[in-house]
Amino acid sequence: MKPIIALATAPIKSALHIIRISGDNCFSIVSRFFSVNLTKDKKKSIHFGYLTYQHKTIDQVVVLTYPHPHSFTGEDVVEIITHGNLLIDQQIIDLMLANGMRMATNGEFSSRAYLNHKIDLVQAEAINDLINATSKESQEIISYALKGETSKLLLPIKKSLLDLIANLEVNIDYPEYQDIEVVNRKKIKQVLSKCQNTIRQLIKDGSEGLIIKDGLKVAIIGKPNVGKSTLLNALLKEDKAIVTNIPGTTRDIVEGDVNLDGITLHLLDTAGIRVSKNKIETIGVKKTFKAIKDADLVVYLKDRVTDERLVNLPKQKVIEAINKADLIKKKDSKHLYISAKKGNITPLIKAIKRLAGVSDATYHHPSFANARELGLLKRADALISEILNENKKQAPMDIMAVLLNDLLNNVLEIFGEKASLDLTKEIFSRFCVGK
């Protein structure tokens, strides 16, 4: 393939920069301007020398060569380590572009690695996820996918489906064969039920892993002056939101992130819910309702047990907390009490962790913590239920074979083995250019 080139490090002044090149003839093109002949390299090598053009030195560099197929992309790869000046980088890139290379598109190095079967689609997505990781815990989960450990979780299901389909199709096409296992409805139910149990566990683990990787969007809501901004500041341990005793102080969404024992909370302090003639405050209340709709979790803050809810909320994603507990003399065991001003918010933190539903084990084993992969796993679960239902209704075996192939293709799409060109193009377009 035509060689591609891009700056692989951040485009800022620094001690060093890396220019990455991959593709046919990249060794010979770079050698035209480098003081060492790279075309003789048959294994990974490191060279120190000068890049020159028309007898003028561009930079003193270190050049790493990775002959195919022993490289990230599976092609010949050159990495040029320069002094971290963007002027130098641009001269080198312009020189290579003028001699047969082209600029890499977003994620094209990773895309070539995927197309050359160096990584599967789960690993490819992990590269981008790792770059965007915001906590050590999410980094650990993503690392499993990057190493291929996550993909291995699905290999037994892939093998079971391949064996089942192969035997079934032989039974259909060559019924006279006596030395092949006969696939009956009991066998189909047995194999698919086992696969479904595994997939449902993967969905559960992946959903928890996704919370660790992407975090939870938490909206703090309530009427004016119940202490929403004070709670935000207490959770963040900084004075992010303005706090006054004037109702309606918060007019817009105030945001902040905090790591809560490995779970990143994307906190949204919202305008107090009330009817107001103030146009700006009314806009703020509308934003509050949007925040509620978009949130994974809602903290409904009140300052009295008897306060009625001002908005209908789904029970499964709401924590109702009574603030200003230091001013309440009589407390019951039915409600959750906190004092944001005094920093006593431990009961709320425990409730958030409990409602998030992330087990300790999730932090330390591979999981499909990716929205695309989870979506395909859920579709596989639905397809198995559909096939089991058709099996129960005595559907013809050739129909069963078609349905099982659909299921297999769905599983293979998780690895990227059946992914469409448009899908992979969309995935890699989210990457930075040098990856």
mmCIF file of C-alpha atoms in Angstrom, residues 7-11 20 72 105-111 119 122-136 138-143 145-146 213-214 370 427-435:
data_model
loop_
_atom_site.group_PDB
_atom_site.id
_atom_site.type_symbol
_atom_site.label_atom_id
_atom_site.label_comp_id
_atom_site.label_asym_id
_atom_site.label_seq_id
_atom_site.Cartn_x
_atom_site.Cartn_y
_atom_site.Cartn_z
ATOM 1 C CA LEU A 7 3.023 13.240 13.343
ATOM 2 C CA ALA A 8 2.348 10.658 16.071
ATOM 3 C CA THR A 9 2.936 12.969 19.031
ATOM 4 C CA ALA A 10 1.043 16.056 20.134
ATOM 5 C CA PRO A 11 1.612 19.101 17.871
ATOM 6 C CA ARG A 20 5.352 7.757 11.886
ATOM 7 C CA PHE A 72 2.135 -2.616 14.380
ATOM 8 C CA THR A 105 -6.131 9.977 7.690
ATOM 9 C CA ASN A 106 -7.581 9.671 11.213
ATOM 10 C CA GLY A 107 -6.819 6.240 12.632
ATOM 11 C CA GLU A 108 -5.276 4.953 9.405
ATOM 12 C CA PHE A 109 -2.294 3.283 11.078
ATOM 13 C CA SER A 110 -4.664 1.327 13.348
ATOM 14 C CA SER A 111 -6.953 0.678 10.382
ATOM 15 C CA ILE A 119 -5.388 -6.688 15.672
ATOM 16 C CA VAL A 122 -12.076 -4.967 19.775
ATOM 17 C CA GLN A 123 -8.351 -4.242 20.121
ATOM 18 C CA ALA A 124 -8.563 -1.375 17.636
ATOM 19 C CA GLU A 125 -11.347 0.320 19.598
ATOM 20 C CA ALA A 126 -9.321 -0.220 22.784
ATOM 21 C CA ILE A 127 -6.509 1.922 21.348
ATOM 22 C CA ASN A 128 -8.801 4.927 21.056
ATOM 23 C CA ASP A 129 -10.451 4.180 24.401
ATOM 24 C CA LEU A 130 -7.039 4.033 26.090
ATOM 25 C CA ILE A 131 -6.081 7.448 24.724
ATOM 26 C CA ASN A 132 -9.312 8.873 26.183
ATOM 27 C CA ALA A 133 -9.192 7.009 29.525
ATOM 28 C CA THR A 134 -9.762 9.289 32.515
ATOM 29 C CA SER A 135 -8.896 6.981 35.427
ATOM 30 C CA LYS A 136 -6.504 4.187 36.357
ATOM 31 C CA SER A 138 -10.735 2.453 33.191
ATOM 32 C CA GLN A 139 -7.159 2.152 31.913
ATOM 33 C CA GLU A 140 -6.890 -1.318 33.475
ATOM 34 C CA ILE A 141 -10.131 -2.556 31.877
ATOM 35 C CA ILE A 142 -9.167 -1.159 28.458
ATOM 36 C CA SER A 143 -5.714 -2.763 28.694
ATOM 37 C CA ALA A 145 -8.997 -5.460 25.440
ATOM 38 C CA LEU A 146 -5.785 -4.050 23.981
ATOM 39 C CA LYS A 213 -14.731 3.319 31.533
ATOM 40 C CA ASP A 214 -17.140 6.123 30.654
ATOM 41 C CA ASN A 370 -17.732 -0.646 24.679
ATOM 42 C CA ILE A 427 -14.861 3.666 13.925
ATOM 43 C CA PHE A 428 -11.373 4.699 12.784
ATOM 44 C CA SER A 429 -12.498 8.231 11.935
ATOM 45 C CA ARG A 430 -12.767 8.844 15.704
ATOM 46 C CA PHE A 431 -9.033 8.240 16.164
ATOM 47 C CA CYS A 432 -6.348 10.919 16.120
ATOM 48 C CA VAL A 433 -4.281 11.150 12.927
ATOM 49 C CA GLY A 434 -1.070 9.529 14.198
ATOM 50 C CA LYS A 435 -2.813 6.361 15.430
#
